[in-house]
Coordinates of C-alpha atoms and ligand atoms in Angstrom, one line a residue:
M1 CA -12.3 -145.1 118.3
S2 CA -9.6 -142.9 116.9
E3 CA -6.3 -144.7 116.0
K4 CA -4.4 -142.4 118.3
T5 CA -6.2 -143.3 121.4
K6 CA -6.2 -146.7 123.1
P7 CA -9.6 -148.1 124.1
V8 CA -10.1 -147.8 127.8
I9 CA -11.4 -150.8 129.7
L10 CA -12.7 -150.6 133.3
V11 CA -12.4 -153.9 135.2
V12 CA -14.6 -154.2 138.2
E13 CA -13.5 -157.2 140.2
D14 CA -13.0 -157.6 144.0
N15 CA -10.7 -160.6 143.7
E16 CA -7.2 -159.4 143.6
D17 CA -5.8 -162.3 141.5
N18 CA -8.6 -162.2 139.0
R19 CA -8.4 -158.4 138.7
Q20 CA -4.7 -158.4 138.2
L21 CA -4.9 -161.2 135.6
A22 CA -7.6 -159.4 133.6
L23 CA -5.7 -156.1 133.8
K24 CA -2.4 -157.7 132.7
V25 CA -4.0 -159.6 129.8
L26 CA -5.8 -156.5 128.5
A27 CA -2.8 -154.2 129.0
R28 CA -0.7 -156.6 126.9
Q29 CA -3.3 -156.2 124.1
G30 CA -2.6 -152.5 124.2
Y31 CA -5.7 -151.3 126.0
E32 CA -5.6 -148.7 128.7
V33 CA -6.9 -150.4 131.8
V34 CA -8.5 -149.2 135.0
G35 CA -9.2 -151.6 137.9
V36 CA -11.6 -151.1 140.7
V37 CA -12.6 -153.4 143.6
D38 CA -16.3 -152.8 144.0
G39 CA -19.5 -151.2 142.8
N40 CA -19.2 -148.0 144.7
E41 CA -15.6 -147.5 143.4
A42 CA -16.8 -148.2 139.9
L43 CA -19.6 -145.7 140.0
E44 CA -17.2 -143.2 141.5
R45 CA -14.5 -143.7 138.9
L46 CA -17.1 -143.3 136.1
N47 CA -17.5 -139.7 137.1
D48 CA -14.0 -139.2 135.8
I49 CA -13.4 -141.7 133.1
D50 CA -15.2 -142.6 129.9
P51 CA -14.4 -146.3 129.2
D52 CA -15.0 -148.0 125.9
L53 CA -16.0 -151.3 127.7
I54 CA -16.6 -152.4 131.3
L55 CA -15.8 -155.9 132.5
M56 CA -18.2 -156.5 135.4
D57 CA -17.7 -159.1 138.1
I58 CA -21.1 -160.2 139.4
N59 CA -20.1 -161.2 142.9
L60 CA -19.0 -158.0 144.5
P61 CA -18.8 -157.2 148.2
D62 CA -21.1 -154.1 148.3
M63 CA -23.8 -154.3 145.6
D64 CA -23.7 -157.1 143.0
G65 CA -22.7 -156.6 139.4
Y66 CA -26.3 -156.6 138.2
E67 CA -27.1 -153.6 140.5
V68 CA -23.9 -151.8 139.4
T69 CA -24.8 -152.4 135.8
R70 CA -28.4 -151.1 136.3
R71 CA -27.0 -147.9 138.0
I72 CA -24.5 -147.4 135.2
R73 CA -27.3 -147.7 132.6
Q74 CA -29.2 -145.0 134.4
R75 CA -26.5 -142.5 133.2
E76 CA -27.4 -141.5 129.7
K77 CA -23.8 -141.3 128.5
F78 CA -23.4 -145.0 129.3
A79 CA -26.6 -146.2 127.8
D80 CA -24.8 -147.9 124.9
L81 CA -21.5 -148.7 126.6
P82 CA -20.7 -152.4 126.3
I83 CA -20.7 -154.1 129.7
V84 CA -19.5 -157.7 129.9
A85 CA -20.5 -159.7 132.9
L86 CA -17.9 -161.8 134.5
T87 CA -19.0 -164.6 136.8
A88 CA -17.9 -167.9 138.2
H89 CA -21.5 -169.0 138.5
A90 CA -22.3 -171.8 136.1
M91 CA -26.0 -171.3 136.7
V92 CA -28.2 -171.3 133.6
G93 CA -30.1 -168.3 134.9
D94 CA -27.0 -166.1 135.2
K95 CA -26.7 -165.3 131.5
K96 CA -30.3 -164.3 131.4
K97 CA -30.0 -162.3 134.6
S98 CA -26.9 -160.4 133.4
L99 CA -28.6 -159.6 130.1
A100 CA -31.7 -158.4 131.9
A101 CA -29.7 -156.1 134.1
G102 CA -28.3 -154.5 131.0
C103 CA -25.1 -156.4 130.3
D104 CA -24.3 -157.1 126.6
A105 CA -22.2 -160.2 127.0
Y106 CA -21.1 -162.8 129.5
I107 CA -17.8 -164.4 130.2
S108 CA -17.3 -167.3 132.7
K109 CA -14.5 -167.3 135.2
P110 CA -11.8 -168.3 135.4
I111 CA -11.1 -166.3 132.2
N112 CA -9.4 -168.3 129.4
V113 CA -6.4 -166.1 128.7
R114 CA -6.1 -167.5 125.2
T115 CA -9.7 -166.7 124.1
F116 CA -10.4 -163.7 126.4
P117 CA -8.6 -161.1 124.2
E118 CA -10.4 -162.2 121.1
T119 CA -13.7 -162.0 122.9
I120 CA -13.1 -158.5 124.1
A121 CA -11.8 -157.3 120.7
A122 CA -14.9 -158.7 119.0
I123 CA -17.2 -156.9 121.4
L124 CA -15.3 -153.6 121.1
K125 CA -15.4 -153.9 117.3
E126 CA -19.1 -154.6 117.4
Y127 CA -19.8 -151.4 119.4
Q128 CA -17.4 -149.1 117.5
S129 CA -19.6 -148.5 114.5
Ligands
MN201 MN1 -16.0 -161.3 143.0

């Protein structure tokens, strides 16, 4: 990341309140944020933008976040893009499943607005080398 450009974060989340909260918290940290409501919109927007990180809700109305992640990973330019799964599921298998689908990390909802920015910053830093 150059110092002149803000990291771009794509938030894929169908729930309006959750999406707005994530976008607000991230924008406050100085990130450039883009919000989309489902998998198809995410895949469409990725034709035009080149985010530094994707926050991926798993429960989406069209295809689930695992499928969206798999499809994003099929594009070579996004092979190493950090994708962070976002899910309300407290199931033990969810973490495994999201990692298997190609996600790099996992955040449980509701997001903790206090620790969320640190988590995102840490992941971005890890992938910036
Ligand atoms: Mn959802």
